[in-house]
Coordinates of C-alpha atoms and ligand atoms in Angstrom, one line a residue:
X1 CA -16.0 -24.8 -12.9
X2 CA -18.3 -22.8 -10.5
X3 CA -19.6 -19.6 -11.9
X4 CA -18.4 -16.4 -10.5
X5 CA -21.5 -15.0 -8.9
X6 CA -19.5 -13.1 -6.3
X7 CA -18.8 -9.4 -6.2
X8 CA -15.2 -8.7 -7.1
X9 CA -15.2 -6.6 -3.9
X10 CA -14.8 -10.0 -2.2
X11 CA -12.4 -11.9 -4.4
X12 CA -11.7 -14.7 -2.0
X13 CA -14.8 -16.8 -1.7
X14 CA -16.3 -20.2 -1.7
X15 CA -18.4 -20.5 -4.9
X16 CA -20.6 -23.0 -3.1
X17 CA -20.5 -23.9 0.6
X18 CA -18.7 -27.3 0.0
X19 CA -16.3 -25.9 -2.7
X20 CA -12.8 -24.9 -1.6
X21 CA -11.8 -21.3 -1.7
X22 CA -11.4 -19.4 -4.9
X23 CA -9.8 -16.1 -6.0
X24 CA -12.3 -14.8 -8.5
X25 CA -12.8 -17.7 -10.9
X26 CA -9.6 -19.6 -10.0
X27 CA -9.3 -22.3 -7.4
X28 CA -6.6 -21.7 -4.8
X29 CA -5.9 -25.4 -4.4
X30 CA -5.1 -25.5 -8.1
X31 CA -2.8 -22.5 -7.8
X32 CA -0.9 -24.1 -4.9
X33 CA -0.5 -27.3 -7.0
X34 CA 1.1 -25.2 -9.7
X35 CA 3.1 -22.7 -7.7
X36 CA 3.6 -24.2 -4.2
X37 CA 3.2 -22.4 -0.9
X38 CA 3.5 -19.9 0.7
X39 CA 1.9 -18.1 -2.2
X40 CA 0.7 -14.5 -2.6
X41 CA -2.4 -14.4 -4.8
X42 CA -3.9 -11.1 -6.1
X43 CA -7.1 -10.3 -7.9
X44 CA -6.4 -7.9 -10.8
X45 CA -10.1 -7.4 -11.1
X46 CA -10.5 -6.0 -7.7
X47 CA -7.5 -3.7 -8.0
X48 CA -9.0 -2.3 -11.2
X49 CA -12.4 -2.0 -9.5
X50 CA -10.9 -0.1 -6.5
X51 CA -9.1 2.4 -8.9
X52 CA -12.4 3.0 -10.6
X53 CA -14.1 3.7 -7.2
X54 CA -11.7 6.7 -6.8
X55 CA -12.3 7.9 -10.3
X56 CA -16.1 7.7 -9.9
X57 CA -16.1 9.4 -6.6
X58 CA -13.9 12.2 -7.9
X59 CA -15.6 12.5 -11.3
X60 CA -16.4 16.2 -10.9
X61 CA -12.7 17.2 -10.4
X62 CA -9.5 17.4 -12.3
X63 CA -7.8 14.6 -10.4
X64 CA -5.1 12.0 -10.6
X65 CA -4.7 8.8 -8.5
X66 CA -1.0 8.3 -7.8
X67 CA -0.8 4.7 -6.5
X68 CA 1.6 4.5 -3.5
X69 CA 4.1 2.0 -4.9
X70 CA 5.3 1.0 -1.4
X71 CA 2.1 -0.9 -0.7
X72 CA 2.7 -3.5 -3.3
X73 CA 5.5 -2.8 -5.8
X74 CA 5.0 -5.9 -8.1
X75 CA 5.8 -4.8 -11.7
X76 CA 2.7 -6.5 -13.0
X77 CA 0.5 -4.5 -10.6
X78 CA 2.2 -1.2 -11.5
X79 CA 1.6 -2.0 -15.2
X80 CA -2.1 -2.9 -14.5
X81 CA -2.6 0.4 -12.9
X82 CA -0.6 2.5 -15.3
X83 CA -2.6 1.0 -18.2
X84 CA -5.7 2.4 -16.6
X85 CA -4.2 5.9 -16.3
X86 CA -2.9 5.8 -12.7
X87 CA 0.1 7.8 -11.7
X88 CA 2.5 6.8 -8.9
X89 CA 3.7 8.0 -5.6
X90 CA 7.3 6.8 -5.0
X91 CA 9.6 7.1 -2.1
X92 CA 12.9 5.9 -3.4
X93 CA 15.0 5.7 -6.5
X94 CA 14.3 2.0 -6.5
X95 CA 10.6 2.6 -6.8
X96 CA 11.2 5.0 -9.6
X97 CA 13.1 2.2 -11.5
X98 CA 10.2 -0.1 -10.9
X99 CA 7.8 2.4 -12.5
X100 CA 10.2 3.0 -15.4
X101 CA 10.5 -0.8 -15.9
X102 CA 6.8 -1.4 -15.8
X103 CA 5.4 1.6 -17.5
X104 CA 8.0 4.2 -18.8
X105 CA 5.2 6.3 -20.2
X106 CA 3.9 6.9 -16.7
X107 CA 7.0 8.8 -15.6
X108 CA 5.2 12.1 -16.1
X109 CA 2.6 11.0 -13.6
X110 CA 5.0 10.3 -10.8
X111 CA 5.3 12.2 -7.6
X112 CA 8.4 11.6 -5.4
X113 CA 7.7 11.7 -1.7
X114 CA 10.0 10.7 1.2
X115 CA 11.8 12.4 4.1
X116 CA 15.3 11.8 2.7
X117 CA 16.1 11.9 -1.0
X118 CA 19.7 11.5 -2.2
X119 CA 21.4 13.6 -4.8
X120 CA 21.5 10.6 -7.2
X121 CA 17.8 9.9 -6.7
X122 CA 16.9 13.5 -7.4
X123 CA 19.1 13.5 -10.6
X124 CA 17.4 10.4 -11.9
X125 CA 13.9 11.7 -11.2
X126 CA 14.7 15.0 -12.9
X127 CA 16.0 13.2 -15.9
X128 CA 12.9 11.0 -16.0
X129 CA 10.7 14.1 -16.1
X130 CA 8.5 13.2 -13.1
X131 CA 5.4 15.3 -12.3
X132 CA 6.6 16.7 -9.0
X133 CA 8.8 16.4 -6.0
X134 CA 7.1 16.4 -2.6
X135 CA 9.8 18.2 -0.7
X136 CA 10.1 17.6 3.0
X137 CA 12.6 20.2 4.3
X138 CA 14.3 23.5 3.4
X139 CA 17.6 21.6 2.9
X140 CA 16.0 19.3 0.4
X141 CA 14.6 22.2 -1.5
X142 CA 18.1 23.7 -1.8
X143 CA 19.4 20.3 -2.9
X144 CA 16.7 20.1 -5.5
X145 CA 17.4 23.6 -6.8
X146 CA 21.1 22.9 -7.1
X147 CA 20.5 19.7 -9.1
X148 CA 17.8 21.2 -11.3
X149 CA 20.2 24.0 -12.2
X150 CA 23.0 21.5 -12.9
X151 CA 20.9 19.5 -15.2
X152 CA 19.1 22.6 -16.6
X153 CA 15.7 21.1 -15.9
X154 CA 13.0 22.9 -14.1
X155 CA 11.9 21.0 -11.0
X156 CA 8.2 21.1 -10.2
X157 CA 7.8 20.8 -6.4
X158 CA 5.2 20.7 -3.7
X159 CA 6.1 21.3 -0.1
X160 CA 4.8 18.4 2.0
X161 CA 3.4 20.3 4.9
X162 CA 2.8 18.9 8.4
X163 CA -0.7 20.1 9.3
X164 CA -0.5 19.0 13.0
X165 CA -3.7 16.9 12.7
X166 CA -4.3 13.8 14.8
X167 CA -5.4 10.7 12.9
X168 CA -6.6 7.7 14.8
X169 CA -4.4 4.8 13.7
X170 CA -1.4 2.7 14.9
X171 CA 1.4 5.1 16.2
X172 CA 3.9 3.7 13.7
X173 CA 1.9 4.8 10.8
X174 CA 0.6 8.1 12.0
X175 CA 2.5 11.0 10.4
X176 CA 0.6 14.3 10.5
X177 CA 1.6 15.6 14.0
X178 CA 4.3 18.2 14.6
X179 CA 6.2 15.6 16.7
X180 CA 6.6 13.3 13.7
X181 CA 9.6 13.4 11.3
X182 CA 7.4 14.1 8.3
X183 CA 6.9 17.3 6.3
X184 CA 7.5 21.0 6.9
X185 CA 5.7 22.8 9.7
X186 CA 2.7 24.4 7.8
X187 CA 3.4 27.7 9.5
X188 CA 6.8 27.9 7.9
X189 CA 5.8 26.8 4.4
X190 CA 4.7 30.2 3.0
X191 CA 8.2 31.7 3.6
X192 CA 9.8 28.8 1.8
X193 CA 7.5 29.2 -1.2
X194 CA 8.4 32.9 -1.3
X195 CA 12.1 32.1 -1.0
X196 CA 11.9 29.7 -4.0
X197 CA 9.9 32.2 -6.1
X198 CA 13.0 33.9 -7.6
X199 CA 14.7 30.6 -8.6
X200 CA 14.2 29.9 -12.3
X201 CA 14.9 26.1 -11.7
X202 CA 12.1 25.7 -9.1
X203 CA 8.5 25.8 -10.1
X204 CA 6.1 25.8 -7.1
X205 CA 3.6 23.3 -8.4
X206 CA 1.6 22.2 -5.4
X207 CA 1.1 21.6 -1.8
X208 CA 1.1 18.1 -0.4
X209 CA 0.1 16.5 2.8
X210 CA -0.1 12.9 4.1
X211 CA -1.3 12.4 7.7
X212 CA -0.9 8.6 8.1
X213 CA -2.2 5.3 7.0
X214 CA -5.1 2.9 7.8
X215 CA -7.3 5.9 8.7
X216 CA -10.9 4.9 8.7
X217 CA -12.7 8.2 9.2
X218 CA -12.9 10.9 6.6
X219 CA -12.8 13.7 9.2
X220 CA -9.0 14.1 9.7
X221 CA -8.5 14.2 5.9
X222 CA -10.9 17.1 5.8
X223 CA -9.2 18.9 8.7
X224 CA -5.8 18.5 7.1
X225 CA -7.0 19.8 3.7
X226 CA -8.8 22.8 5.3
X227 CA -5.4 23.9 6.5
X228 CA -3.7 23.1 3.2
X229 CA -6.3 25.1 1.3
X230 CA -5.8 28.1 3.7
X231 CA -2.1 28.0 2.8
X232 CA -2.9 27.9 -0.9
X233 CA -5.1 31.0 -0.6
X234 CA -2.5 32.8 1.4
X235 CA 0.1 32.0 -1.3
X236 CA -2.3 33.2 -4.0
X237 CA -2.4 36.6 -2.2
X238 CA 1.3 36.8 -2.4
X239 CA 1.2 36.1 -6.2
X240 CA 2.3 32.4 -5.9
X241 CA -0.1 30.2 -7.9
X242 CA -0.5 26.7 -6.8
X243 CA -1.7 24.2 -9.5
X244 CA -2.1 21.0 -7.5
X245 CA -3.0 19.8 -4.0
X246 CA -1.8 16.3 -3.1
X247 CA -4.0 14.9 -0.4
X248 CA -1.7 11.9 0.2
X249 CA -2.9 8.4 0.9
X250 CA -4.1 6.7 4.1
X251 CA -7.6 5.6 3.5
X252 CA -8.2 2.5 5.6
X253 CA -9.9 -0.8 5.1
X254 CA -11.8 -3.2 7.4
X255 CA -9.5 -6.0 8.3
X256 CA -12.2 -7.7 10.3
X257 CA -14.8 -9.8 8.6
X258 CA -18.2 -8.2 8.5
X259 CA -20.2 -5.8 6.5
X260 CA -18.3 -3.1 4.8
X261 CA -18.9 -1.0 1.7
X262 CA -15.7 0.1 0.1
X263 CA -17.4 2.3 -2.5
X264 CA -19.3 4.1 0.2
X265 CA -16.1 4.7 2.1
X266 CA -14.4 6.2 -1.0
X267 CA -17.5 8.4 -1.6
X268 CA -17.4 9.6 2.0
X269 CA -13.7 10.3 1.7
X270 CA -14.1 12.2 -1.6
X271 CA -17.0 14.2 -0.1
X272 CA -14.7 15.3 2.8
X273 CA -12.0 16.3 0.4
X274 CA -14.4 18.1 -1.9
X275 CA -15.9 20.1 1.0
X276 CA -12.5 21.2 2.3
X277 CA -11.3 22.1 -1.2
X278 CA -14.6 23.8 -2.4
X279 CA -13.5 26.6 -4.8
X280 CA -10.1 25.1 -5.6
X281 CA -9.8 24.8 -9.3
X282 CA -6.4 23.1 -9.7
X283 CA -5.6 19.4 -9.9
X284 CA -6.2 17.1 -7.0
X285 CA -3.6 14.3 -6.5
X286 CA -4.3 11.3 -4.3
X287 CA -1.8 8.7 -3.1
X288 CA -3.8 5.7 -2.0
X289 CA -1.9 2.4 -1.5
X290 CA -3.6 0.0 0.9
X291 CA -7.1 0.8 -0.3
X292 CA -6.3 -0.2 -3.9
X293 CA -4.5 -3.5 -3.2
X294 CA -4.9 -4.8 0.4
X295 CA -8.2 -6.7 -0.1
X296 CA -7.2 -7.9 -3.5
X297 CA -4.6 -10.2 -2.0
X298 CA -4.2 -13.2 0.2
X299 CA -1.2 -15.2 1.5
X300 CA -2.0 -18.9 1.1
X301 CA 0.0 -21.1 3.3
X302 CA 0.1 -24.8 4.2
X303 CA -0.2 -26.2 7.7
X304 CA 3.0 -28.1 8.6
X305 CA 1.6 -29.5 11.9
X306 CA -0.6 -28.8 14.8
X307 CA 0.8 -29.1 18.3
X308 CA -0.3 -28.7 21.9
X309 CA 1.8 -26.9 24.4
X310 CA 0.1 -26.9 27.8
X311 CA -3.3 -25.4 27.3
X312 CA -2.4 -23.8 23.9
X313 CA -2.8 -25.2 20.5
X314 CA -0.4 -24.0 17.9
X315 CA -1.1 -24.3 14.2
X316 CA 2.3 -24.1 12.5
X317 CA 2.3 -23.0 8.9
X318 CA 4.9 -22.7 6.2
X319 CA 4.6 -18.9 5.9
X320 CA 6.2 -16.7 8.6
X321 CA 6.7 -13.2 9.8
X322 CA 9.3 -12.7 7.1
X323 CA 6.5 -13.2 4.5
X324 CA 3.9 -11.1 6.3
X325 CA 5.1 -9.0 9.1
X326 CA 2.0 -6.9 9.9
X327 CA 0.7 -9.0 12.8
X328 CA 4.2 -8.9 14.5
X329 CA 4.9 -5.3 13.8
X330 CA 1.6 -3.5 14.2
X331 CA -0.5 -6.2 16.1
X332 CA -2.5 -6.2 12.9
X333 CA -5.5 -8.5 12.4
X334 CA -5.8 -10.6 9.3
X335 CA -8.8 -12.9 8.8
X336 CA -7.8 -16.5 8.4
X337 CA -10.0 -18.9 6.3
X338 CA -9.4 -22.5 5.6
X339 CA -9.2 -23.2 1.9
X340 CA -11.2 -26.5 2.4
X341 CA -13.2 -26.1 5.6
X342 CA -13.6 -29.1 7.8
X343 CA -16.8 -30.0 9.7
X344 CA -16.6 -29.8 13.5
X345 CA -16.5 -27.5 16.5
X346 CA -14.3 -24.4 16.3
X347 CA -11.2 -24.4 18.4
X348 CA -9.1 -21.6 19.8
X349 CA -5.6 -21.7 18.4
X350 CA -2.5 -19.6 17.7
X351 CA -1.4 -19.6 14.0
X352 CA 2.3 -19.3 13.9
X353 CA 5.2 -19.5 11.5
X354 CA 8.5 -21.5 11.8
X355 CA 10.7 -18.4 12.5
X356 CA 12.7 -18.5 15.8
X357 CA 10.8 -15.7 17.5
X358 CA 7.7 -15.7 19.7
X359 CA 6.7 -12.6 17.7
X360 CA 6.3 -14.8 14.6
X361 CA 2.5 -15.2 14.7
X362 CA -0.4 -14.5 12.4
X363 CA -3.1 -14.9 15.0
X364 CA -3.4 -15.4 18.7
X365 CA -6.3 -17.1 20.5
X366 CA -8.3 -17.2 17.3
X367 CA -11.4 -19.4 16.9
X368 CA -11.1 -21.4 13.8
X369 CA -12.7 -24.5 12.3
X370 CA -10.8 -27.7 12.8
X371 CA -7.4 -27.7 11.1
X372 CA -5.0 -30.5 10.4
X373 CA -1.5 -30.9 9.1
X374 CA -1.4 -30.6 5.3
X375 CA -4.4 -28.2 5.1
X376 CA -4.2 -24.9 3.3
X377 CA -5.3 -21.7 4.9
X378 CA -5.5 -18.2 3.5
X379 CA -4.5 -15.0 5.3
X380 CA -6.8 -12.4 3.9
X381 CA -6.3 -8.7 3.1
X382 CA -2.6 -9.3 2.6
X383 CA -2.2 -7.5 -0.8
X384 CA -0.8 -4.3 0.8
X385 CA 2.4 -4.2 2.8
X386 CA 2.7 -8.0 2.7
X387 CA 5.2 -9.0 0.0
X388 CA 6.4 -5.3 0.0
X389 CA 7.7 -5.7 3.5
X390 CA 8.8 -9.3 3.2
X391 CA 12.4 -10.2 4.1
X392 CA 14.8 -13.1 4.0
X393 CA 15.0 -13.4 7.8
X394 CA 16.1 -16.9 8.8
X395 CA 17.4 -17.3 5.3
X396 CA 13.9 -18.0 4.0
X397 CA 13.1 -17.4 0.4
X398 CA 10.3 -15.0 -0.4
X399 CA 7.1 -16.4 -1.7
X400 CA 6.0 -16.5 -5.3
X401 CA 3.2 -14.1 -6.5
X402 CA 0.3 -14.9 -8.8
X403 CA -2.1 -12.4 -10.4
X404 CA -5.6 -13.6 -11.2
X405 CA -7.5 -11.9 -14.1
X406 CA -10.9 -13.3 -14.9
X407 CA -10.4 -17.0 -15.5
X408 CA -6.6 -16.7 -15.9
X409 CA -3.9 -16.8 -13.3
X410 CA -0.3 -16.1 -14.1
X411 CA 3.0 -16.1 -12.1
X412 CA 4.2 -12.5 -11.7
X413 CA 7.2 -13.3 -9.5
X414 CA 8.8 -16.7 -9.2
X415 CA 9.6 -18.0 -5.8
X416 CA 13.2 -17.1 -4.8
X417 CA 15.8 -19.8 -4.6
X418 CA 18.5 -20.2 -2.0
X419 CA 20.9 -19.5 -4.8
X420 CA 19.3 -16.0 -5.2
X421 CA 19.9 -15.4 -1.6
X422 CA 23.5 -16.4 -1.5
X423 CA 24.4 -14.7 -4.8
X424 CA 25.5 -11.3 -3.5
X425 CA 27.7 -12.7 -0.8
X426 CA 31.5 -13.0 -0.8
X427 CA 33.3 -15.7 1.1
Ligands
LLP501 N1 1.8 8.6 0.6 C1 2.8 8.7 1.5 C2 3.6 9.9 1.5 C3 2.9 7.6 2.4 O1 3.9 7.7 3.3 C4 2.1 6.5 2.4 C5 2.2 5.4 3.3 C6 1.1 6.5 1.4 C7 0.9 7.6 0.5 C8 0.1 5.4 1.2 O2 -0.7 5.2 2.4 P1 -1.9 4.1 2.3 O3 -2.9 4.7 1.4 O4 -1.3 2.8 1.9 O5 -2.4 4.1 3.7 N2 3.4 -0.7 6.5 C9 2.2 -0.2 7.1 C10 1.8 1.0 6.4 C11 2.8 2.1 6.2 C12 2.4 3.3 5.4 C13 3.5 4.2 5.0 N3 3.1 5.3 4.2 C14 1.2 -1.2 7.3 O6 1.4 -2.4 6.9 O7 0.1 -0.9 7.8

């Protein structure tokens, strides 16, 4: 087997030019023979490396990385991260159950975000003893107080403030402007903290903020945290001590091929955070999702056939928008690489799935090396918001998932069966 001379920052690679694509030290062709296609493949080594980048960049601070479970909620990935000390950012009772199933000892490192939490979810999180609730409205704070009193458990909370900061990203994943549904207007937050101060079941633990996702410049993070720290100082003057600042997630990656240095990006991000929070002695929480897992994953799919319609060439593959919806939903770009590249001139093609919608595409007018029916191709950077957003549309079973660790690969989720899909239904 070829030696792994690649950096794990690029887990999907050809060990030598004529050798088919590998994930780390494992051949993707071999994996598809074992597990079929479409197949999600993740590099555990890269996920661990990315977590370490945050730890290194924040070494001077009391900090905790709370991985945003929504990016990829595979139990095996949660366990991998929990074993290395990560905490978790959850947005539903379902995600809490995932953390409890994968790593019950990590419950005390969980923060609970989300614009609408139900009473049942709040009860379960209080009982589990999570680190803090990121509260998104006055009504939710009242609900939390009521349930904390009922269960006689003190609820640590942070108000998620809306800092009114613009972040350059896709409009669907930008969250930090006043016109968005997220958070509490930062100008009203102080009054809410004061209001909660007399309640023995509410402990004002922190202030949290999350301005959006796939943000590639450090600047808006700094701007948002400047405003948050101002609020923290204002609260201190009123006698309300804030122990933690949760800077949210959102650090972006480069989906296009080319030079990029993820460690440098984390350092730049950490520097902006540090500058904005200079003098803050409490704990810094971060909620990265995409940055930890996106580039660790690929969706491997087989070409069913290649057809010509007029001037267009369509490469029809066995994965579809139900497996990876990002191109359809956000016009997102994912690099596509053939697992066993063929010689010959590149051709401009559309890569599409079998679902009955014209929106079911992975790439449009993309220049690719020659591709034939039966070939395998890999859609790169699919580790975040890929499987997590997969559905059963067109009654398609969701793919299997494999985790590669060093020389070993193991199935972490079996492919669904049609029987799985039909099971909940009643005739
Ligand atoms: N914290 C909160 C409160 C969030 O809402 C999110 C993401 C994160 C952390 C993690 O953000 P990240 O570090 O992954 O950017 N489905 C979209 C992304 C949606 C992000 C939603 N919130 C996509 O595929 O691009």
